[in-house]
Tab-separated table of C-alpha atoms in Angstrom:
chain	number	residue	atom	x	y	z
Y	1	MET	CA	243.207	23.079	62.642
Y	2	LEU	CA	244.323	19.757	63.586
Y	3	SER	CA	241.624	17.829	65.141
Y	4	VAL	CA	241.158	14.391	66.869
Y	5	ARG	CA	237.559	13.019	66.789
Y	6	GLY	CA	236.421	10.286	69.076
Y	7	LEU	CA	239.877	8.269	68.839
Y	8	HIS	CA	239.781	4.682	69.743
Y	9	ALA	CA	243.327	3.050	69.364
Y	10	GLY	CA	245.332	0.425	71.134
Y	11	TYR	CA	247.812	-2.492	70.774
Y	12	GLY	CA	246.253	-5.854	69.569
Y	13	GLU	CA	243.436	-6.727	72.273
Y	14	ALA	CA	244.470	-3.846	74.479
Y	15	GLN	CA	242.613	-0.799	73.903
Y	16	VAL	CA	244.396	2.458	75.308
Y	17	LEU	CA	242.443	5.250	73.942
Y	18	HIS	CA	238.537	5.288	74.491
Y	19	GLY	CA	236.988	8.111	72.211
Y	20	VAL	CA	239.668	10.879	72.769
Y	21	SER	CA	238.688	14.190	71.195
Y	22	LEU	CA	241.052	17.556	70.994
Y	23	GLU	CA	241.812	20.413	68.839
Y	24	ILE	CA	245.054	22.333	68.073
Y	25	THR	CA	244.790	25.563	66.436
Y	26	ARG	CA	247.716	27.413	64.588
Y	27	GLY	CA	249.561	29.811	66.787
Y	28	ALA	CA	248.557	28.148	70.061
Y	29	VAL	CA	249.828	25.772	72.480
Y	30	HIS	CA	247.657	22.855	73.701
Y	31	ALA	CA	249.165	21.001	76.660
Y	32	LEU	CA	248.145	17.480	77.229
Y	33	LEU	CA	248.811	16.347	80.680
Y	34	GLY	CA	248.473	12.999	82.292
Y	35	ARG	CA	250.414	10.588	84.257
Y	36	ASN	CA	252.429	7.646	82.851
Y	37	GLY	CA	250.396	4.972	81.080
Y	38	MET	CA	247.380	7.209	80.521
Y	39	GLY	CA	247.631	7.007	76.662
Y	40	LYS	CA	249.703	10.291	75.885
Y	41	SER	CA	252.259	8.787	73.734
Y	42	THR	CA	249.702	6.235	72.148
Y	43	LEU	CA	247.856	9.478	71.060
Y	44	VAL	CA	250.627	11.069	69.754
Y	45	ARG	CA	251.795	7.892	67.688
Y	46	ALA	CA	248.378	7.355	66.426
Y	47	MET	CA	248.173	10.995	65.223
Y	48	MET	CA	251.399	10.466	63.488
Y	49	GLY	CA	250.322	7.395	61.570
Y	50	LEU	CA	252.983	5.230	63.285
Y	51	SER	CA	252.659	1.503	62.721
Y	52	THR	CA	251.559	0.912	66.155
Y	53	PRO	CA	248.899	1.723	67.776
Y	54	ARG	CA	245.947	0.830	65.472
Y	55	ILE	CA	243.067	2.962	65.288
Y	56	THR	CA	239.920	1.264	65.319
Y	57	ALA	CA	237.443	4.287	65.523
Y	58	GLY	CA	237.663	7.882	64.885
Y	59	ASP	CA	239.569	10.295	62.885
Y	60	VAL	CA	242.305	12.547	62.993
Y	61	MET	CA	241.904	15.462	60.713
Y	62	LEU	CA	244.083	18.297	59.190
Y	63	GLY	CA	241.678	20.922	58.124
Y	64	GLU	CA	239.417	18.803	55.679
Y	65	THR	CA	242.298	16.116	55.117
Y	66	ARG	CA	241.998	12.890	56.853
Y	67	LEU	CA	245.098	11.653	58.192
Y	68	ASN	CA	244.495	8.220	59.746
Y	69	GLY	CA	245.346	5.519	57.319
Y	70	MET	CA	247.952	7.787	55.716
Y	71	ALA	CA	251.881	6.825	55.876
Y	72	PRO	CA	253.874	8.899	58.212
Y	73	HIS	CA	255.941	10.423	55.610
Y	74	ARG	CA	252.614	11.708	54.008
Y	75	ILE	CA	251.228	13.008	57.354
Y	76	ALA	CA	254.766	14.924	57.941
Y	77	ARG	CA	254.489	16.146	54.368
Y	78	ALA	CA	250.873	17.591	54.979
Y	79	GLY	CA	252.143	19.536	57.819
Y	80	VAL	CA	252.354	17.630	61.091
Y	81	ALA	CA	255.686	17.102	62.517
Y	82	LEU	CA	256.900	15.013	65.567
Y	83	VAL	CA	259.370	15.643	68.302
Y	84	PRO	CA	259.350	12.173	69.806
Y	85	GLN	CA	259.746	11.065	73.384
Y	86	GLY	CA	263.273	10.460	74.098
Y	87	ARG	CA	264.356	12.573	71.149
Y	88	ARG	CA	265.213	9.687	68.992
Y	89	LEU	CA	268.021	11.263	67.039
Y	90	PHE	CA	269.826	9.406	64.481
Y	91	ALA	CA	272.865	8.196	66.421
Y	92	SER	CA	275.148	8.105	63.186
Y	93	LEU	CA	274.167	11.341	61.787
Y	94	THR	CA	275.783	14.803	62.254
Y	95	VAL	CA	273.799	17.777	63.405
Y	96	GLY	CA	274.152	19.193	59.929
Y	97	GLU	CA	272.844	15.914	58.404
Y	98	HIS	CA	269.811	15.685	60.736
Y	99	LEU	CA	268.684	19.124	59.001
Y	100	THR	CA	269.390	18.199	55.530
Y	101	ILE	CA	268.263	14.975	55.406
Y	102	LEU	CA	265.074	16.147	53.892
Y	103	LYS	CA	265.171	17.794	50.452
Y	104	PRO	CA	264.302	21.500	51.172
Y	105	ALA	CA	260.590	21.806	51.679
Y	106	SER	CA	258.320	24.102	49.463
Y	107	ALA	CA	258.999	26.742	52.136
Y	108	ARG	CA	255.394	27.368	53.195
Y	109	HIS	CA	256.739	29.250	56.227
Y	110	GLY	CA	260.195	29.309	55.254
Y	111	TRP	CA	262.005	27.213	57.717
Y	112	THR	CA	265.514	26.403	56.434
Y	113	VAL	CA	268.732	25.370	58.134
Y	114	ALA	CA	269.992	28.793	58.498
Y	115	ARG	CA	266.905	29.794	60.204
Y	116	VAL	CA	267.032	26.850	62.499
Y	117	PHE	CA	270.704	27.785	63.527
Y	118	GLU	CA	269.426	31.380	63.783
Y	119	ALA	CA	266.826	30.095	66.381
Y	120	PHE	CA	269.246	27.524	67.875
Y	121	PRO	CA	272.906	29.025	67.931
Y	122	ARG	CA	274.256	26.299	69.910
Y	123	LEU	CA	273.214	24.005	67.090
Y	124	ALA	CA	275.416	25.776	64.541
Y	125	GLN	CA	278.407	25.772	66.556
Y	126	ARG	CA	278.005	21.896	66.788
Y	127	LYS	CA	277.218	21.347	62.980
Y	128	SER	CA	279.460	18.763	62.640
Y	129	HIS	CA	278.819	16.715	65.755
Y	130	ARG	CA	276.874	13.651	66.011
Y	131	GLY	CA	273.904	13.245	68.024
Y	132	ASN	CA	275.420	11.393	71.067
Y	133	GLN	CA	278.233	13.951	71.403
Y	134	LEU	CA	275.651	16.855	72.192
Y	135	SER	CA	274.183	17.680	75.703
Y	136	GLY	CA	270.485	16.836	76.630
Y	137	GLY	CA	269.453	20.427	75.816
Y	138	GLU	CA	270.990	20.548	72.617
Y	139	ARG	CA	269.605	17.093	71.680
Y	140	GLN	CA	266.172	18.576	72.298
Y	141	MET	CA	266.878	21.444	70.178
Y	142	LEU	CA	268.240	19.118	67.314
Y	143	ALA	CA	265.019	17.171	67.601
Y	144	VAL	CA	262.893	20.337	67.410
Y	145	GLY	CA	265.039	21.542	64.551
Y	146	ARG	CA	264.759	18.375	62.628
Y	147	ALA	CA	260.908	18.594	63.003
Y	148	LEU	CA	260.892	22.129	61.449
Y	149	MET	CA	263.030	21.115	58.563
Y	150	ALA	CA	259.517	19.523	57.139
Y	151	ASP	CA	258.165	22.968	57.322
Y	152	PRO	CA	255.095	21.910	59.388
Y	153	SER	CA	251.852	23.611	60.544
Y	154	PHE	CA	251.693	21.711	63.511
Y	155	ILE	CA	254.164	20.214	65.726
Y	156	LEU	CA	253.623	17.297	68.399
Y	157	MET	CA	255.994	17.274	71.193
Y	158	ASP	CA	255.982	14.323	73.315
Y	159	GLU	CA	257.439	15.086	76.872
Y	160	PRO	CA	260.168	17.358	75.526
Y	161	SER	CA	261.236	18.692	79.256
Y	162	GLU	CA	261.839	14.856	80.144
Y	163	GLY	CA	265.666	14.331	81.519
Y	164	LEU	CA	266.415	18.248	81.215
Y	165	ALA	CA	268.090	20.304	83.813
Y	166	PRO	CA	265.583	23.043	85.121
Y	167	VAL	CA	267.499	25.753	82.918
Y	168	MET	CA	267.069	23.708	79.923
Y	169	VAL	CA	263.417	23.414	80.762
Y	170	GLN	CA	263.136	27.159	80.840
Y	171	ALA	CA	264.820	27.453	77.618
Y	172	LEU	CA	262.490	24.870	76.098
Y	173	GLU	CA	259.528	26.966	77.315
Y	174	GLY	CA	260.941	29.987	75.210
Y	175	VAL	CA	261.490	27.494	72.347
Y	176	VAL	CA	257.714	26.435	72.312
Y	177	ALA	CA	256.683	30.050	72.602
Y	178	LEU	CA	258.692	30.767	69.739
Y	179	LEU	CA	257.005	28.239	67.528
Y	180	ARG	CA	253.713	29.472	68.632
Y	181	ASP	CA	254.710	33.112	67.965
Y	182	GLU	CA	255.653	31.781	64.489
Y	183	GLY	CA	252.202	30.558	64.045
Y	184	LEU	CA	252.812	26.737	64.712
Y	185	GLY	CA	249.943	24.890	66.322
Y	186	VAL	CA	251.792	23.025	69.305
Y	187	LEU	CA	250.689	20.016	71.158
Y	188	LEU	CA	252.686	19.855	74.203
Y	189	VAL	CA	252.602	16.611	75.911
Y	190	GLU	CA	253.767	16.886	79.391
Y	191	GLN	CA	253.870	15.302	82.836
Y	192	ASN	CA	255.905	18.358	84.136
Y	193	LEU	CA	252.626	20.303	85.145
Y	194	TYR	CA	254.496	23.750	85.805
Y	195	SER	CA	256.611	23.814	82.458
Y	196	ALA	CA	253.245	22.999	80.626
Y	197	LEU	CA	251.447	25.653	82.444
Y	198	ALA	CA	254.113	28.432	81.763
Y	199	VAL	CA	253.415	28.350	77.891
Y	200	ALA	CA	249.907	26.640	77.267
Y	201	ASP	CA	246.740	28.350	75.998
Y	202	ARG	CA	244.724	25.247	76.567
Y	203	VAL	CA	244.915	22.461	78.990
Y	204	SER	CA	243.743	18.891	78.584
Y	205	VAL	CA	244.162	16.009	80.767
Y	206	LEU	CA	244.060	12.501	79.653
Y	207	GLU	CA	243.148	9.794	82.142
Y	208	GLY	CA	242.563	6.118	81.287
Y	209	GLY	CA	242.558	6.776	77.674
Y	210	GLN	CA	239.994	9.455	78.059
Y	211	ILE	CA	240.025	13.242	78.251
Y	212	VAL	CA	238.876	14.206	81.773
Y	213	HIS	CA	239.390	17.851	81.620
Y	214	SER	CA	239.684	20.354	78.615
Y	215	ALA	CA	239.707	24.113	79.098
Y	216	PRO	CA	241.622	27.364	78.461
Y	217	ILE	CA	244.372	28.062	80.781
Y	218	ALA	CA	242.314	30.579	82.772
Y	219	GLU	CA	240.061	27.882	83.615
Y	220	SER	CA	242.364	25.292	84.692
Y	221	PRO	CA	244.051	26.326	88.130
Y	222	ALA	CA	247.038	24.489	89.177
Y	223	GLU	CA	244.717	23.044	92.032
Y	224	THR	CA	242.174	21.320	89.931
Y	225	LEU	CA	245.122	19.801	87.699
Y	226	THR	CA	247.076	18.545	90.554
Y	227	ARG	CA	243.871	16.549	91.469
Y	228	PHE	CA	244.166	14.623	88.192
Y	229	LEU	CA	247.637	14.204	88.073
Y	230	GLY	CA	248.409	13.164	91.686
Y	231	VAL	CA	251.176	14.447	93.713
Y	232	HIS	CA	253.349	16.954	92.085
D	1	MET	CA	305.044	-18.955	52.209
D	2	LEU	CA	303.808	-16.766	55.094
D	3	GLY	CA	303.665	-13.826	52.658
D	4	PHE	CA	301.774	-15.911	50.021
D	5	GLN	CA	299.151	-17.186	52.862
D	6	LEU	CA	298.887	-13.557	54.032
D	7	LEU	CA	298.015	-12.311	50.522
D	8	ASN	CA	295.434	-15.244	50.009
D	9	GLY	CA	293.740	-14.108	53.024
D	10	LEU	CA	293.836	-10.477	52.052
D	11	THR	CA	292.173	-11.206	48.559
D	12	PHE	CA	289.561	-13.546	50.093
D	13	ALA	CA	288.766	-10.742	52.496
D	14	ALA	CA	288.322	-8.240	49.744
D	15	LEU	CA	285.899	-10.751	48.042
D	16	LEU	CA	283.980	-11.250	51.093
D	17	PHE	CA	283.824	-7.616	51.879
D	18	VAL	CA	282.135	-6.881	48.426
D	19	VAL	CA	279.737	-9.780	48.981
D	20	ALA	CA	279.016	-8.925	52.843
D	21	SER	CA	278.736	-5.148	52.056
D	22	GLY	CA	275.646	-5.710	49.992
D	23	PHE	CA	274.279	-8.059	52.494
D	24	THR	CA	274.851	-5.746	55.527
D	25	LEU	CA	273.107	-2.855	53.686
D	26	VAL	CA	270.158	-4.823	53.105
D	27	PHE	CA	270.147	-6.145	56.550
D	28	GLY	CA	270.766	-2.866	58.122
D	29	LEU	CA	268.314	-0.849	56.558
D	30	LEU	CA	265.455	-3.152	55.514
D	31	ARG	CA	266.017	-5.733	58.367
D	32	ILE	CA	265.863	-8.392	55.752
D	33	VAL	CA	268.183	-11.132	56.297
D	34	ASN	CA	268.556	-12.208	52.664
D	35	LEU	CA	269.597	-15.832	52.505
D	36	ALA	CA	269.384	-15.665	48.701
D	37	HIS	CA	272.332	-13.474	48.764
D	38	GLY	CA	274.752	-16.248	48.092
D	39	ALA	CA	272.360	-17.312	45.139
D	40	LEU	CA	272.572	-13.855	43.815
D	41	TYR	CA	276.280	-14.088	44.218
D	42	LEU	CA	276.417	-17.368	42.047
D	43	LEU	CA	273.804	-15.662	39.439
D	44	GLY	CA	276.549	-12.811	38.993
D	45	GLY	CA	279.159	-15.301	38.424
D	46	TYR	CA	277.290	-17.293	35.806
D	47	VAL	CA	276.100	-14.114	34.008
D	48	ALA	CA	279.918	-12.668	34.191
D	49	TYR	CA	280.906	-16.114	32.665
D	50	GLU	CA	278.569	-15.974	29.921
D	51	VAL	CA	278.782	-12.429	28.782
D	52	GLY	CA	282.474	-12.233	29.674
D	53	GLY	CA	283.098	-15.390	27.588
D	54	ARG	CA	280.896	-14.457	24.529
D	55	SER	CA	281.810	-11.069	24.396
D	56	GLY	CA	285.738	-11.370	25.281
D	57	SER	CA	285.380	-8.643	27.399
D	58	PHE	CA	285.822	-9.087	31.378
D	59	ALA	CA	284.567	-5.525	32.075
D	60	ALA	CA	281.300	-6.358	30.089
D	61	GLY	CA	280.702	-9.428	32.148
D	62	VAL	CA	281.219	-7.435	35.431
D	63	VAL	CA	278.881	-4.944	34.328
D	64	ALA	CA	276.317	-7.262	33.009
D	65	ALA	CA	276.463	-9.258	36.392
D	66	MET	CA	275.885	-6.089	38.356
D	67	VAL	CA	272.798	-5.066	36.025
D	68	ALA	CA	271.345	-8.620	35.805
D	69	VAL	CA	271.546	-9.221	39.698
D	70	ALA	CA	270.336	-5.816	40.441
D	71	LEU	CA	267.367	-6.570	38.405
D	72	ALA	CA	266.874	-9.972	40.047
D	73	GLY	CA	266.876	-8.310	43.312
D	74	LEU	CA	264.290	-5.954	42.227
D	75	ALA	CA	262.076	-8.680	41.055
D	76	LEU	CA	262.735	-10.472	44.499
D	77	ASP	CA	261.909	-7.227	46.420
D	78	ARG	CA	258.751	-5.962	44.374
D	79	GLY	CA	257.664	-9.333	43.318
D	80	LEU	CA	257.719	-11.351	46.493
D	81	LEU	CA	259.321	-9.732	49.543
D	82	ARG	CA	256.602	-6.846	49.802
D	83	PHE	CA	253.919	-9.400	50.589
D	84	VAL	CA	255.484	-10.440	53.546
D	85	LYS	CA	256.894	-6.773	54.787
D	86	GLY	CA	257.493	-6.549	58.492
D	87	GLN	CA	257.183	-10.271	59.030
D	88	ASP	CA	260.970	-11.287	59.845
D	89	LEU	CA	260.469	-15.014	59.855
D	90	ARG	CA	258.534	-15.180	56.431
D	91	GLN	CA	260.968	-12.966	54.928
D	92	VAL	CA	263.749	-15.366	55.790
D	93	LEU	CA	261.953	-18.396	54.950
D	94	LEU	CA	261.103	-16.787	51.652
D	95	THR	CA	264.605	-15.879	50.913
D	96	VAL	CA	265.768	-19.321	51.660
D	97	GLY	CA	263.069	-20.723	49.223
D	98	VAL	CA	264.295	-18.318	46.551
D	99	GLY	CA	267.658	-19.433	47.092
D	100	LEU	CA	266.966	-23.177	46.555
D	101	VAL	CA	264.808	-22.448	43.376
D	102	LEU	CA	267.624	-20.244	41.858
D	103	ASN	CA	270.311	-23.154	42.542
D	104	ASP	CA	268.005	-25.863	41.128
D	105	LEU	CA	267.638	-23.238	38.146
D	106	PHE	CA	271.503	-22.754	37.863
D	107	LEU	CA	271.758	-26.758	37.753
D	108	VAL	CA	269.281	-27.058	35.082
D	109	ILE	CA	270.872	-24.225	32.832
D	110	TRP	CA	274.658	-24.777	33.751
D	111	GLY	CA	274.853	-28.258	34.985
D	112	GLY	CA	277.109	-29.423	37.699
D	113	ASP	CA	280.427	-28.493	36.075
D	114	ALA	CA	282.691	-25.849	37.544
D	115	PHE	CA	283.304	-22.780	35.592
D	116	THR	CA	285.777	-19.921	35.690
D	117	VAL	CA	284.988	-16.367	34.512
D	118	PRO	CA	287.687	-15.671	31.867
D	119	THR	CA	290.138	-12.949	32.991
D	120	PRO	CA	291.471	-10.412	30.533
D	121	GLU	CA	295.107	-11.111	29.474
D	122	ALA	CA	296.574	-8.042	31.580
D	123	LEU	CA	295.547	-9.962	34.665
D	124	GLN	CA	296.791	-13.514	33.992
D	125	GLY	CA	300.115	-14.614	34.932
D	126	ALA	CA	301.914	-13.610	38.139
D	127	ALA	CA	303.640	-10.689	39.757
D	128	VAL	CA	306.326	-10.487	42.512
D	129	VAL	CA	305.025	-8.930	45.631
D	130	MET	CA	306.375	-9.045	48.953
D	131	GLY	CA	309.154	-11.440	47.653
D	132	VAL	CA	306.382	-14.175	46.322
D	133	PHE	CA	305.199	-14.905	42.887
D	134	TYR	CA	301.429	-14.074	43.106
D	135	PRO	CA	298.801	-14.306	40.556
D	136	LYS	CA	297.915	-10.892	39.355
D	137	TYR	CA	294.337	-11.394	39.227
D	138	ARG	CA	294.116	-11.972	42.793
D	139	LEU	CA	296.129	-8.837	43.396
D	140	PHE	CA	293.250	-7.057	41.308
D	141	VAL	CA	290.716	-8.464	43.497
D	142	LEU	CA	292.377	-6.955	46.515
D	143	LEU	CA	292.722	-3.408	44.872
D	144	ALA	CA	289.418	-3.674	43.642
D	145	GLY	CA	288.032	-4.595	47.157
D	146	VAL	CA	289.750	-1.696	48.552
D	147	ALA	CA	288.559	0.811	45.847
D	148	ILE	CA	284.860	-0.366	46.460
D	149	PHE	CA	285.235	0.098	50.106
D	150	VAL	CA	286.418	3.690	49.503
D	151	LEU	CA	283.605	4.345	46.924
D	152	LEU	CA	280.966	2.793	49.278
D	153	TRP	CA	282.401	5.032	52.181
D	154	LEU	CA	282.180	8.052	50.160
D	155	VAL	CA	278.580	7.315	49.241
D	156	MET	CA	277.670	6.397	52.686
D	157	ASN	CA	279.299	9.472	54.229
D	158	ARG	CA	279.427	12.145	51.614
D	159	THR	CA	276.170	11.960	50.198
D	160	ARG	CA	272.377	12.701	50.950
D	161	TYR	CA	271.389	9.121	49.846
D	162	GLY	CA	274.251	7.697	52.432
D	163	ALA	CA	272.969	10.041	55.445
D	164	LEU	CA	269.331	8.514	54.485
D	165	ILE	CA	270.660	4.907	54.624
D	166	ARG	CA	272.498	5.532	57.934
D	167	ALA	CA	269.421	7.156	59.352
D	168	GLY	CA	267.148	4.441	58.340
D	169	VAL	CA	269.458	2.008	59.814
D	170	ASP	CA	269.361	3.741	63.153
D	171	ASP	CA	265.700	4.371	63.332
D	172	ALA	CA	263.549	3.628	60.299
D	173	GLU	CA	260.145	4.621	62.089
D	174	MET	CA	261.507	8.005	62.848
D	175	LEU	CA	263.067	8.629	59.502
D	176	SER	CA	259.571	7.915	58.068
D	177	ALA	CA	258.046	10.387	60.722
D	178	THR	CA	260.371	12.981	59.449
D	179	GLY	CA	258.846	12.969	56.186
D	180	VAL	CA	261.100	10.634	54.208
D	181	ASP	CA	259.345	8.088	51.802
D	182	GLN	CA	261.177	4.928	52.570
D	183	GLY	CA	259.670	2.950	49.768
D	184	ARG	CA	262.117	4.238	46.936
D	185	LEU	CA	264.974	4.249	49.256
D	186	PHE	CA	264.523	0.577	50.095
D	187	VAL	CA	264.052	-0.277	46.641
D	188	ILE	CA	267.428	1.499	45.624
D	189	THR	CA	268.998	-0.101	48.662
D	190	PHE	CA	267.877	-3.697	47.850
D	191	MET	CA	268.913	-3.228	44.211
D	192	LEU	CA	272.453	-1.874	45.322
D	193	GLY	CA	272.895	-4.662	47.774
D	194	SER	CA	272.107	-7.194	45.046
D	195	ALA	CA	274.567	-5.588	42.314
D	196	LEU	CA	277.250	-5.845	44.910
D	197	ALA	CA	276.576	-9.761	45.225
D	198	GLY	CA	276.486	-9.874	41.615
D	199	LEU	CA	279.679	-7.898	41.449
D	200	GLY	CA	281.261	-10.410	44.263
D	201	GLY	CA	280.120	-13.165	41.806
D	202	ALA	CA	281.996	-11.951	38.798
D	203	MET	CA	285.096	-11.261	40.846
D	204	GLY	CA	285.040	-14.413	42.732
D	205	GLY	CA	283.806	-16.538	39.783
D	206	ALA	CA	287.419	-15.921	38.168
D	207	PHE	CA	289.563	-17.584	40.965
D	208	LEU	CA	287.183	-19.678	43.238
D	209	SER	CA	285.120	-21.001	40.270
D	210	LEU	CA	281.535	-21.580	39.820
D	211	TYR	CA	279.644	-24.586	40.933
D	212	PRO	CA	276.461	-25.660	42.463
D	213	GLY	CA	276.925	-25.190	46.406
D	214	ALA	CA	279.292	-22.209	45.865
D	215	ASP	CA	276.646	-20.054	46.795
D	216	ALA	CA	276.188	-21.637	50.415
D	217	GLU	CA	279.863	-21.401	51.166
D	218	ILE	CA	279.954	-17.663	50.375
D	219	LEU	CA	276.671	-16.997	52.296
D	220	VAL	CA	277.961	-18.663	55.453
D	221	PHE	CA	281.057	-16.500	55.262
D	222	SER	CA	279.067	-13.398	54.580
D	223	LEU	CA	276.886	-14.197	57.572
D	224	ALA	CA	279.925	-14.645	59.789
D	225	VAL	CA	281.307	-11.294	58.471
D	226	VAL	CA	278.082	-9.231	59.238
D	227	ILE	CA	277.424	-10.518	62.426
D	228	ILE	CA	280.947	-9.809	63.426
D	229	GLY	CA	280.955	-6.300	61.954
D	230	GLY	CA	277.357	-5.425	62.908
D	231	ARG	CA	274.264	-5.039	61.186
D	232	GLY	CA	274.302	-2.260	58.563
D	233	SER	CA	277.897	-1.092	59.139
D	234	LEU	CA	280.309	-0.856	56.443
D	235	GLU	CA	283.135	-0.456	58.401
D	236	GLY	CA	282.252	-3.443	60.482
D	237	ALA	CA	281.929	-5.255	57.176
D	238	ALA	CA	285.501	-4.351	56.058
D	239	ILE	CA	286.867	-5.464	59.619
D	240	GLY	CA	284.748	-8.595	59.549
D	241	ALA	CA	285.684	-9.632	56.183
D	242	LEU	CA	289.473	-9.192	56.975
D	243	LEU	CA	289.048	-11.082	60.218
D	244	ILE	CA	287.266	-13.928	58.572
D	245	GLY	CA	289.379	-13.919	55.454
D	246	LEU	CA	292.531	-14.174	57.283
D	247	LEU	CA	291.122	-16.537	60.079
D	248	ASN	CA	289.915	-18.969	57.041
D	249	THR	CA	293.276	-18.900	55.175
D	250	PHE	CA	295.330	-19.179	58.154
D	251	GLY	CA	293.238	-21.902	59.930
D	252	GLN	CA	293.235	-24.074	56.759
D	253	VAL	CA	296.819	-24.013	56.720
D	254	TRP	CA	297.658	-24.356	60.441
D	255	PHE	CA	294.603	-26.366	61.734
D	256	PRO	CA	293.029	-28.075	58.610
D	257	GLU	CA	290.986	-30.303	60.896
D	258	LEU	CA	289.743	-27.173	62.786
D	259	SER	CA	289.331	-24.803	59.847
D	260	TYR	CA	285.628	-23.887	60.463
D	261	PHE	CA	286.040	-23.733	64.283
D	262	VAL	CA	288.998	-21.258	63.636
D	263	VAL	CA	286.647	-19.219	61.718
D	264	PHE	CA	283.374	-19.513	63.961
D	265	GLY	CA	284.822	-19.767	67.355
D	266	PRO	CA	286.260	-16.266	67.602
D	267	MET	CA	282.852	-15.153	66.089
D	268	ALA	CA	281.027	-16.808	69.008
D	269	LEU	CA	283.704	-15.458	71.453
D	270	LEU	CA	283.161	-11.823	70.072
D	271	LEU	CA	279.380	-12.220	70.372
D	272	ALA	CA	279.661	-12.982	74.104
D	273	PHE	CA	281.070	-9.525	74.788
D	274	ARG	CA	279.458	-7.460	71.914
D	275	PRO	CA	276.086	-9.069	71.097
D	276	TYR	CA	275.581	-6.518	68.307
D	277	GLY	CA	278.893	-6.959	66.540
D	278	LEU	CA	281.904	-4.622	66.399
D	279	PHE	CA	280.139	-1.581	64.978
D	280	GLY	CA	276.513	-2.564	65.773
D	281	ARG	CA	273.882	-1.023	67.916
D	282	ALA	CA	270.627	-2.248	69.282
D	283	ALA	CA	267.696	-1.587	66.997
């Protein structure tokens, strides 16, 4: 279980998160919805231990391990991986280098370069291409593949459907389902309501730095959610 | 005459590349503008002069210079720079201060006289190249510069360590979130960058001579090379060094009154069109 408990965080004087709590379980997709500027990326960055924002109260717990205060690479090694907003691939690295930059993990769940290529055959064909030579969908697959190489138990995906063609968004839903079936816990941060609903087991809505709705998918009808999200 | 100047420009460029490649590695990965890099160059020169002179072996002097300056870099990084991590202005000021202190130390130890690192007999005298008599040692510097470029290129592009550096130059935060411990990578890179300054000092100290103030000259040229080539780019450092080396040499011959302008004028012009340098990218 990866859980956020009463998290307050912000940038300097500006508090962005005001007591956010949520839980992500293995083998399930927790969708986090919210409009722009509601604190979604701030929450993801705080969970990953990135240098900003600063956590002022609350905890991020991985099982019994407290993650706040740990360096990002330790959080990654503890089993939490990040697929960041905008992909953030390494522009001067090839596809293959993205996947081998980490020493092979101790293979808790056995993610290897071969398995990533099996899951994303397009990447295998483009092994020696650089990130900027890939299509939007391929970039997203590579960002997911790179995250998997740390052999995570949980994966935080920040607006993965952003900028993708509709057909690629569908493919992405397949990828999220695959990760869930592999036993990963997925935090799926989205603005795209319908893409999130297609795969989520649980839905939370972040507004003004607070969780204003959190319920299993069955109790989160689209009409209710659109009320939070404005026009969609 | 043209051939002679061309060779002068190329050999100076080779030396500049060695020094600037260390500078750009550290600047690119650690985001530290190490203005003590010139002082590290001069330290390497003096160490090569002492060890090479006493042992009678040029190679021993070169190795000693690299090791000593790598250790000096380690001390600078672990002993001082880590206390101002992530604070750009303080880092720069700190390295300026370290450069000044080192310079005064050099003055105390070696005085104000100019020294030259002794070269082995095989590299003394001249050879005929392109129809001109040219010092063998400077030809050796040219070849060494090319060899070091090839070696560094292989490390950067064919090893996991090189991929880590390139990824860190691209996006250090994301590299860390991927699970890479950057602390060790940073220390090793700072030592490598320093060792290259020391190597440059040993190479350059045998034909440009070592004296108080030699560090500032090489530092200014290195800065220009890195600005032209782009932060953290090895290829950029090579092309920048060629440009600066040739412009400086021909500028001094053709427009001696304007020699600094001939070097820095084109640099300013280039920056107007490519603000991140030839191979640089926005952070």
